[in-house]
Amino acid sequence: STNEPLKVMISGAPASGKGTQCEFIVQKFGLLHISTGDLLRAEVSAGTEIGNKAKEFMNAGQLVPDEIVTAMVTTRLSREDAKEKGWLLDGYPRSFAQAQSLEKLKIRPDVYVVLEVPDEILIDRCVGRRLDPVTRKIYHVKSFPPETEEIKARLVTRPDDTEEKVKSRLEIYKQNAKAISSTYSNIMKKIDGNRQKDMVFKDIESLLSQTQKDKMKSMELA
Ligand code: AP5
């Protein structure tokens, strides 16, 4: 079919804005959003077996063991709605081994987006982040305060958003980033994430629109 949906990976340091940009991408392109962080947090709050295993790693700002996360991701990627709508993978792969698991299954994105934000900005973004457990929207106490008092009263802070844990998460990100990007170097696009969120999205939007056009063209030729 000439209507092959987009397959997108989004990467970047903790608080580089992946979740925020994914909200916009889903609205515009209708892709199935698969965020391993969100999936794991849902398992933790539901108290499942996976959640109980993952909790201590997450709260310490460390990576959850590969086999737990990989099983979660591949199950979702093989679902019918992922094939129909296309997918947006957020927070995976996060290690060389995870990237290799997808390669083995011949699961490859059309584009690998990397959000770039300087270290010193990331700490403040994490420490000020708040989540709405009802709508799942992402806020920031200073940059994006909640719209109403009612929302404000129900916002929660992630247990791994302390300055100390953010530093450890950032260290782990840096240790893995090079090895992962080597897998996707031919489709990697770096985006300056240190701008207003709608400016960041403008660039992502034109990148994904172009990727979609290129993909249609190559399908028609085939
Ligand atoms: P995960 O949830 O993936 O965390 P992360 O990668 O550290 O990313 P964040 O969610 O912190 O940030 P984000 O980039 O989405 O930024 P956001 O848009 O929220 O993973 C959490 C944990 O789960 C891991 O530590 C690990 O334990 C486990 N895990 C997950 N995946 C795993 C895997 N594959 N393997 C093993 N373990 C795994 O924005 C952040 C803040 O900044 C917000 O307050 C937002 O409002 C603000 N902001 C966003 N954009 C802007 C902007 N342009 N300007 C100003 N402020 C902005």
PDB file of N, CA and C and ligand atoms in Angstrom, residues 12-21 35-38 40-41 54 57-59 61-66 69 73 90-95 98 115 121 125-126 128-131 138-141 143-144 158 160-161 169 193-198 200, ligand 1:
ATOM      1  N   GLY A  12      16.751  11.869  23.696  1.00  0.00           N
ATOM      2  CA  GLY A  12      17.263  13.083  24.305  1.00  0.00           C
ATOM      3  C   GLY A  12      17.397  12.870  25.798  1.00  0.00           C
ATOM      4  N   ALA A  13      18.193  13.720  26.432  1.00  0.00           N
ATOM      5  CA  ALA A  13      18.465  13.598  27.867  1.00  0.00           C
ATOM      6  C   ALA A  13      17.172  13.704  28.680  1.00  0.00           C
ATOM      7  N   PRO A  14      17.228  13.323  29.958  1.00  0.00           N
ATOM      8  CA  PRO A  14      16.072  13.527  30.835  1.00  0.00           C
ATOM      9  C   PRO A  14      15.646  15.002  30.801  1.00  0.00           C
ATOM     10  N   ALA A  15      14.346  15.235  30.615  1.00  0.00           N
ATOM     11  CA  ALA A  15      13.775  16.591  30.593  1.00  0.00           C
ATOM     12  C   ALA A  15      14.153  17.398  29.359  1.00  0.00           C
ATOM     13  N   SER A  16      14.643  16.744  28.324  1.00  0.00           N
ATOM     14  CA  SER A  16      14.933  17.470  27.087  1.00  0.00           C
ATOM     15  C   SER A  16      13.627  17.865  26.378  1.00  0.00           C
ATOM     16  N   GLY A  17      12.497  17.293  26.820  1.00  0.00           N
ATOM     17  CA  GLY A  17      11.193  17.685  26.261  1.00  0.00           C
ATOM     18  C   GLY A  17      10.543  16.620  25.394  1.00  0.00           C
ATOM     19  N   LYS A  18      10.969  15.358  25.545  1.00  0.00           N
ATOM     20  CA  LYS A  18      10.415  14.283  24.723  1.00  0.00           C
ATOM     21  C   LYS A  18       8.901  14.153  24.924  1.00  0.00           C
ATOM     22  N   GLY A  19       8.491  14.039  26.176  1.00  0.00           N
ATOM     23  CA  GLY A  19       7.064  13.855  26.478  1.00  0.00           C
ATOM     24  C   GLY A  19       6.237  15.034  25.975  1.00  0.00           C
ATOM     25  N   THR A  20       6.749  16.242  26.190  1.00  0.00           N
ATOM     26  CA  THR A  20       6.054  17.463  25.764  1.00  0.00           C
ATOM     27  C   THR A  20       5.882  17.478  24.249  1.00  0.00           C
ATOM     28  N   GLN A  21       6.940  17.174  23.508  1.00  0.00           N
ATOM     29  CA  GLN A  21       6.850  17.177  22.045  1.00  0.00           C
ATOM     30  C   GLN A  21       5.969  16.038  21.545  1.00  0.00           C
ATOM     31  N   SER A  35       5.625   5.288  25.238  1.00  0.00           N
ATOM     32  CA  SER A  35       6.641   5.843  26.126  1.00  0.00           C
ATOM     33  C   SER A  35       6.953   4.808  27.194  1.00  0.00           C
ATOM     34  N   THR A  36       8.188   4.321  27.212  1.00  0.00           N
ATOM     35  CA  THR A  36       8.519   3.292  28.198  1.00  0.00           C
ATOM     36  C   THR A  36       8.445   3.851  29.614  1.00  0.00           C
ATOM     37  N   GLY A  37       8.805   5.115  29.790  1.00  0.00           N
ATOM     38  CA  GLY A  37       8.698   5.736  31.118  1.00  0.00           C
ATOM     39  C   GLY A  37       7.251   5.741  31.601  1.00  0.00           C
ATOM     40  N   ASP A  38       6.321   6.182  30.720  1.00  0.00           N
ATOM     41  CA  ASP A  38       4.893   6.210  31.087  1.00  0.00           C
ATOM     42  C   ASP A  38       4.364   4.801  31.356  1.00  0.00           C
ATOM     43  N   LEU A  40       6.028   2.157  32.316  1.00  0.00           N
ATOM     44  CA  LEU A  40       6.577   1.642  33.580  1.00  0.00           C
ATOM     45  C   LEU A  40       5.917   2.308  34.789  1.00  0.00           C
ATOM     46  N   ARG A  41       5.706   3.637  34.700  1.00  0.00           N
ATOM     47  CA  ARG A  41       5.044   4.330  35.826  1.00  0.00           C
ATOM     48  C   ARG A  41       3.629   3.807  36.032  1.00  0.00           C
ATOM     49  N   ALA A  54      10.320  -3.010  38.646  1.00  0.00           N
ATOM     50  CA  ALA A  54      10.890  -1.800  38.048  1.00  0.00           C
ATOM     51  C   ALA A  54      11.091  -0.665  39.053  1.00  0.00           C
ATOM     52  N   PHE A  57      14.548   0.447  40.626  1.00  0.00           N
ATOM     53  CA  PHE A  57      15.488   0.998  39.642  1.00  0.00           C
ATOM     54  C   PHE A  57      15.085   2.419  39.265  1.00  0.00           C
ATOM     55  N   MET A  58      13.807   2.596  39.010  1.00  0.00           N
ATOM     56  CA  MET A  58      13.317   3.911  38.579  1.00  0.00           C
ATOM     57  C   MET A  58      13.516   4.953  39.668  1.00  0.00           C
ATOM     58  N   ASN A  59      13.142   4.599  40.890  1.00  0.00           N
ATOM     59  CA  ASN A  59      13.262   5.573  41.974  1.00  0.00           C
ATOM     60  C   ASN A  59      14.709   5.944  42.274  1.00  0.00           C
ATOM     61  N   GLY A  61      16.828   6.312  39.862  1.00  0.00           N
ATOM     62  CA  GLY A  61      17.340   6.987  38.663  1.00  0.00           C
ATOM     63  C   GLY A  61      18.193   6.090  37.792  1.00  0.00           C
ATOM     64  N   GLN A  62      18.008   4.771  37.937  1.00  0.00           N
ATOM     65  CA  GLN A  62      18.774   3.822  37.119  1.00  0.00           C
ATOM     66  C   GLN A  62      17.897   3.182  36.058  1.00  0.00           C
ATOM     67  N   LEU A  63      18.520   2.518  35.077  1.00  0.00           N
ATOM     68  CA  LEU A  63      17.744   1.843  34.052  1.00  0.00           C
ATOM     69  C   LEU A  63      17.135   0.558  34.596  1.00  0.00           C
ATOM     70  N   VAL A  64      15.920   0.286  34.168  1.00  0.00           N
ATOM     71  CA  VAL A  64      15.255  -0.975  34.482  1.00  0.00           C
ATOM     72  C   VAL A  64      15.904  -2.047  33.586  1.00  0.00           C
ATOM     73  N   PRO A  65      16.065  -3.297  34.072  1.00  0.00           N
ATOM     74  CA  PRO A  65      16.716  -4.322  33.243  1.00  0.00           C
ATOM     75  C   PRO A  65      16.083  -4.460  31.854  1.00  0.00           C
ATOM     76  N   ASP A  66      16.955  -4.632  30.852  1.00  0.00           N
ATOM     77  CA  ASP A  66      16.538  -4.670  29.449  1.00  0.00           C
ATOM     78  C   ASP A  66      15.378  -5.613  29.171  1.00  0.00           C
ATOM     79  N   VAL A  69      11.854  -4.236  29.904  1.00  0.00           N
ATOM     80  CA  VAL A  69      11.416  -3.140  29.040  1.00  0.00           C
ATOM     81  C   VAL A  69      11.224  -3.614  27.599  1.00  0.00           C
ATOM     82  N   VAL A  73       7.879  -3.262  25.133  1.00  0.00           N
ATOM     83  CA  VAL A  73       7.880  -2.490  23.896  1.00  0.00           C
ATOM     84  C   VAL A  73       7.505  -3.354  22.690  1.00  0.00           C
ATOM     85  N   ASP A  90       9.260   6.512  22.437  1.00  0.00           N
ATOM     86  CA  ASP A  90       9.803   7.576  23.294  1.00  0.00           C
ATOM     87  C   ASP A  90      10.458   6.929  24.520  1.00  0.00           C
ATOM     88  N   GLY A  91      11.784   7.062  24.633  1.00  0.00           N
ATOM     89  CA  GLY A  91      12.483   6.497  25.796  1.00  0.00           C
ATOM     90  C   GLY A  91      13.001   5.085  25.556  1.00  0.00           C
ATOM     91  N   TYR A  92      12.969   4.630  24.339  1.00  0.00           N
ATOM     92  CA  TYR A  92      13.467   3.302  23.957  1.00  0.00           C
ATOM     93  C   TYR A  92      13.939   3.378  22.526  1.00  0.00           C
ATOM     94  N   PRO A  93      15.078   2.821  22.133  1.00  0.00           N
ATOM     95  CA  PRO A  93      16.054   2.124  22.968  1.00  0.00           C
ATOM     96  C   PRO A  93      16.903   3.090  23.804  1.00  0.00           C
ATOM     97  N   ARG A  94      17.309   2.611  24.957  1.00  0.00           N
ATOM     98  CA  ARG A  94      18.084   3.420  25.874  1.00  0.00           C
ATOM     99  C   ARG A  94      19.444   2.794  26.163  1.00  0.00           C
ATOM    100  N   SER A  95      19.747   1.711  25.502  1.00  0.00           N
ATOM    101  CA  SER A  95      21.061   1.077  25.638  1.00  0.00           C
ATOM    102  C   SER A  95      21.369   0.439  24.295  1.00  0.00           C
ATOM    103  N   GLN A  98      19.381  -2.711  23.767  1.00  0.00           N
ATOM    104  CA  GLN A  98      17.987  -2.483  23.375  1.00  0.00           C
ATOM    105  C   GLN A  98      17.891  -2.155  21.888  1.00  0.00           C
ATOM    106  N   LEU A 115      16.633  15.399  20.717  1.00  0.00           N
ATOM    107  CA  LEU A 115      16.455  16.748  21.265  1.00  0.00           C
ATOM    108  C   LEU A 115      17.701  17.132  22.048  1.00  0.00           C
ATOM    109  N   ILE A 121      20.332  23.402  31.972  1.00  0.00           N
ATOM    110  CA  ILE A 121      18.899  23.684  31.816  1.00  0.00           C
ATOM    111  C   ILE A 121      18.067  22.483  32.293  1.00  0.00           C
ATOM    112  N   ARG A 125      14.510  21.995  34.749  1.00  0.00           N
ATOM    113  CA  ARG A 125      13.283  21.463  34.119  1.00  0.00           C
ATOM    114  C   ARG A 125      12.746  20.273  34.896  1.00  0.00           C
ATOM    115  N   CYS A 126      13.638  19.401  35.372  1.00  0.00           N
ATOM    116  CA  CYS A 126      13.190  18.218  36.114  1.00  0.00           C
ATOM    117  C   CYS A 126      12.638  18.591  37.477  1.00  0.00           C
ATOM    118  N   GLY A 128      11.385  21.273  38.515  1.00  0.00           N
ATOM    119  CA  GLY A 128      10.134  22.031  38.455  1.00  0.00           C
ATOM    120  C   GLY A 128       8.989  21.310  37.769  1.00  0.00           C
ATOM    121  N   ARG A 129       9.245  20.100  37.283  1.00  0.00           N
ATOM    122  CA  ARG A 129       8.201  19.375  36.542  1.00  0.00           C
ATOM    123  C   ARG A 129       7.094  18.886  37.476  1.00  0.00           C
ATOM    124  N   ARG A 130       5.838  18.961  37.013  1.00  0.00           N
ATOM    125  CA  ARG A 130       4.683  18.387  37.712  1.00  0.00           C
ATOM    126  C   ARG A 130       3.827  17.670  36.681  1.00  0.00           C
ATOM    127  N   LEU A 131       3.182  16.582  37.104  1.00  0.00           N
ATOM    128  CA  LEU A 131       2.332  15.807  36.191  1.00  0.00           C
ATOM    129  C   LEU A 131       0.895  15.804  36.669  1.00  0.00           C
ATOM    130  N   ILE A 138       1.893  17.416  31.032  1.00  0.00           N
ATOM    131  CA  ILE A 138       3.147  17.743  31.704  1.00  0.00           C
ATOM    132  C   ILE A 138       3.204  19.250  31.968  1.00  0.00           C
ATOM    133  N   TYR A 139       3.448  19.626  33.232  1.00  0.00           N
ATOM    134  CA  TYR A 139       3.554  21.045  33.591  1.00  0.00           C
ATOM    135  C   TYR A 139       4.939  21.354  34.140  1.00  0.00           C
ATOM    136  N   HIS A 140       5.188  22.667  34.361  1.00  0.00           N
ATOM    137  CA  HIS A 140       6.391  23.107  35.055  1.00  0.00           C
ATOM    138  C   HIS A 140       5.983  24.254  35.969  1.00  0.00           C
ATOM    139  N   VAL A 141       6.449  24.233  37.221  1.00  0.00           N
ATOM    140  CA  VAL A 141       5.982  25.235  38.185  1.00  0.00           C
ATOM    141  C   VAL A 141       6.192  26.667  37.687  1.00  0.00           C
ATOM    142  N   SER A 143       7.658  27.579  34.156  1.00  0.00           N
ATOM    143  CA  SER A 143       7.450  27.783  32.712  1.00  0.00           C
ATOM    144  C   SER A 143       6.020  27.490  32.257  1.00  0.00           C
ATOM    145  N   PHE A 144       5.425  26.418  32.783  1.00  0.00           N
ATOM    146  CA  PHE A 144       4.076  26.037  32.342  1.00  0.00           C
ATOM    147  C   PHE A 144       3.213  25.696  33.542  1.00  0.00           C
ATOM    148  N   ARG A 158       7.399  13.528  40.265  1.00  0.00           N
ATOM    149  CA  ARG A 158       8.002  12.200  40.097  1.00  0.00           C
ATOM    150  C   ARG A 158       9.080  11.980  41.150  1.00  0.00           C
ATOM    151  N   ASP A 160      11.767  10.467  40.927  1.00  0.00           N
ATOM    152  CA  ASP A 160      13.138  10.528  40.392  1.00  0.00           C
ATOM    153  C   ASP A 160      13.501  11.926  39.895  1.00  0.00           C
ATOM    154  N   ASP A 161      12.721  12.929  40.257  1.00  0.00           N
ATOM    155  CA  ASP A 161      13.004  14.290  39.799  1.00  0.00           C
ATOM    156  C   ASP A 161      13.741  15.151  40.822  1.00  0.00           C
ATOM    157  N   ARG A 169      20.677  10.173  36.236  1.00  0.00           N
ATOM    158  CA  ARG A 169      19.991   9.819  34.985  1.00  0.00           C
ATOM    159  C   ARG A 169      20.721  10.407  33.779  1.00  0.00           C
ATOM    160  N   GLY A 193      16.509  21.728  21.318  1.00  0.00           N
ATOM    161  CA  GLY A 193      15.371  21.665  22.231  1.00  0.00           C
ATOM    162  C   GLY A 193      15.364  22.780  23.255  1.00  0.00           C
ATOM    163  N   ASN A 194      16.340  23.680  23.171  1.00  0.00           N
ATOM    164  CA  ASN A 194      16.428  24.764  24.154  1.00  0.00           C
ATOM    165  C   ASN A 194      15.782  26.038  23.615  1.00  0.00           C
ATOM    166  N   ARG A 195      14.541  25.895  23.172  1.00  0.00           N
ATOM    167  CA  ARG A 195      13.750  27.029  22.697  1.00  0.00           C
ATOM    168  C   ARG A 195      12.333  26.811  23.181  1.00  0.00           C
ATOM    169  N   GLN A 196      11.453  27.797  22.931  1.00  0.00           N
ATOM    170  CA  GLN A 196      10.059  27.632  23.342  1.00  0.00           C
ATOM    171  C   GLN A 196       9.497  26.375  22.693  1.00  0.00           C
ATOM    172  N   LYS A 197       8.582  25.714  23.425  1.00  0.00           N
ATOM    173  CA  LYS A 197       8.159  24.386  22.946  1.00  0.00           C
ATOM    174  C   LYS A 197       7.478  24.413  21.581  1.00  0.00           C
ATOM    175  N   ASP A 198       6.753  25.509  21.258  1.00  0.00           N
ATOM    176  CA  ASP A 198       6.118  25.543  19.936  1.00  0.00           C
ATOM    177  C   ASP A 198       7.144  25.772  18.820  1.00  0.00           C
ATOM    178  N   VAL A 200      10.217  24.511  18.952  1.00  0.00           N
ATOM    179  CA  VAL A 200      10.809  23.178  18.810  1.00  0.00           C
ATOM    180  C   VAL A 200       9.890  22.315  17.948  1.00  0.00           C
TER     181      VAL A 200
HETATM  182  P1  AP5 B   1      11.425   8.477  31.255  1.00  0.00           P
HETATM  183  O1  AP5 B   1      10.082   8.749  31.730  1.00  0.00           O
HETATM  184  O2  AP5 B   1      11.649   8.108  29.834  1.00  0.00           O
HETATM  185  O3  AP5 B   1      12.372   9.693  31.688  1.00  0.00           O
HETATM  186  P2  AP5 B   1      13.512  10.540  30.964  1.00  0.00           P
HETATM  187  O4  AP5 B   1      14.099   9.999  29.716  1.00  0.00           O
HETATM  188  O5  AP5 B   1      14.445  10.842  32.046  1.00  0.00           O
HETATM  189  O6  AP5 B   1      12.744  11.721  30.369  1.00  0.00           O
HETATM  190  P3  AP5 B   1      11.793  12.622  31.140  1.00  0.00           P
HETATM  191  O7  AP5 B   1      10.431  12.020  31.189  1.00  0.00           O
HETATM  192  O8  AP5 B   1      12.412  13.003  32.442  1.00  0.00           O
HETATM  193  O9  AP5 B   1      11.809  13.956  30.270  1.00  0.00           O
HETATM  194  P4  AP5 B   1      11.199  14.352  28.876  1.00  0.00           P
HETATM  195  O10 AP5 B   1      12.311  14.443  27.900  1.00  0.00           O
HETATM  196  O11 AP5 B   1      10.004  13.546  28.507  1.00  0.00           O
HETATM  197  O12 AP5 B   1      10.773  15.855  29.239  1.00  0.00           O
HETATM  198  P5  AP5 B   1       9.325  16.495  29.519  1.00  0.00           P
HETATM  199  O13 AP5 B   1       8.635  16.722  28.227  1.00  0.00           O
HETATM  200  O14 AP5 B   1       8.610  15.795  30.605  1.00  0.00           O
HETATM  201  O15 AP5 B   1      12.091   7.278  32.117  1.00  0.00           O
HETATM  202  C1  AP5 B   1      11.998   7.268  33.526  1.00  0.00           C
HETATM  203  C2  AP5 B   1      12.681   6.036  34.083  1.00  0.00           C
HETATM  204  O16 AP5 B   1      12.037   4.847  33.581  1.00  0.00           O
HETATM  205  C3  AP5 B   1      14.161   5.838  33.703  1.00  0.00           C
HETATM  206  O17 AP5 B   1      15.026   6.560  34.540  1.00  0.00           O
HETATM  207  C4  AP5 B   1      14.313   4.311  33.851  1.00  0.00           C
HETATM  208  O18 AP5 B   1      14.423   3.948  35.204  1.00  0.00           O
HETATM  209  C5  AP5 B   1      12.984   3.807  33.326  1.00  0.00           C
HETATM  210  N1  AP5 B   1      13.039   3.543  31.872  1.00  0.00           N
HETATM  211  C6  AP5 B   1      12.334   4.176  30.894  1.00  0.00           C
HETATM  212  N2  AP5 B   1      12.644   3.679  29.687  1.00  0.00           N
HETATM  213  C7  AP5 B   1      13.575   2.710  29.889  1.00  0.00           C
HETATM  214  C8  AP5 B   1      14.298   1.837  29.024  1.00  0.00           C
HETATM  215  N3  AP5 B   1      14.123   1.885  27.692  1.00  0.00           N
HETATM  216  N4  AP5 B   1      15.171   0.977  29.576  1.00  0.00           N
HETATM  217  C9  AP5 B   1      15.374   0.925  30.901  1.00  0.00           C
HETATM  218  N5  AP5 B   1      14.728   1.717  31.785  1.00  0.00           N
HETATM  219  C10 AP5 B   1      13.825   2.608  31.282  1.00  0.00           C
HETATM  220  O19 AP5 B   1       9.801  17.939  30.042  1.00  0.00           O
HETATM  221  C11 AP5 B   1      10.476  18.091  31.261  1.00  0.00           C
HETATM  222  C12 AP5 B   1      10.100  19.427  31.928  1.00  0.00           C
HETATM  223  O20 AP5 B   1      10.556  20.512  31.100  1.00  0.00           O
HETATM  224  C13 AP5 B   1       8.593  19.630  32.078  1.00  0.00           C
HETATM  225  O21 AP5 B   1       8.333  20.322  33.269  1.00  0.00           O
HETATM  226  C14 AP5 B   1       8.220  20.472  30.860  1.00  0.00           C
HETATM  227  O22 AP5 B   1       7.081  21.266  31.111  1.00  0.00           O
HETATM  228  C15 AP5 B   1       9.471  21.302  30.651  1.00  0.00           C
HETATM  229  N6  AP5 B   1       9.720  21.619  29.231  1.00  0.00           N
HETATM  230  C16 AP5 B   1       9.530  20.799  28.164  1.00  0.00           C
HETATM  231  N7  AP5 B   1       9.860  21.431  27.010  1.00  0.00           N
HETATM  232  C17 AP5 B   1      10.270  22.680  27.364  1.00  0.00           C
HETATM  233  C18 AP5 B   1      10.750  23.817  26.614  1.00  0.00           C
HETATM  234  N8  AP5 B   1      10.863  23.786  25.273  1.00  0.00           N
HETATM  235  N9  AP5 B   1      11.102  24.928  27.311  1.00  0.00           N
HETATM  236  C19 AP5 B   1      10.994  24.966  28.657  1.00  0.00           C
HETATM  237  N10 AP5 B   1      10.550  23.929  29.414  1.00  0.00           N
HETATM  238  C20 AP5 B   1      10.191  22.799  28.778  1.00  0.00           C
END
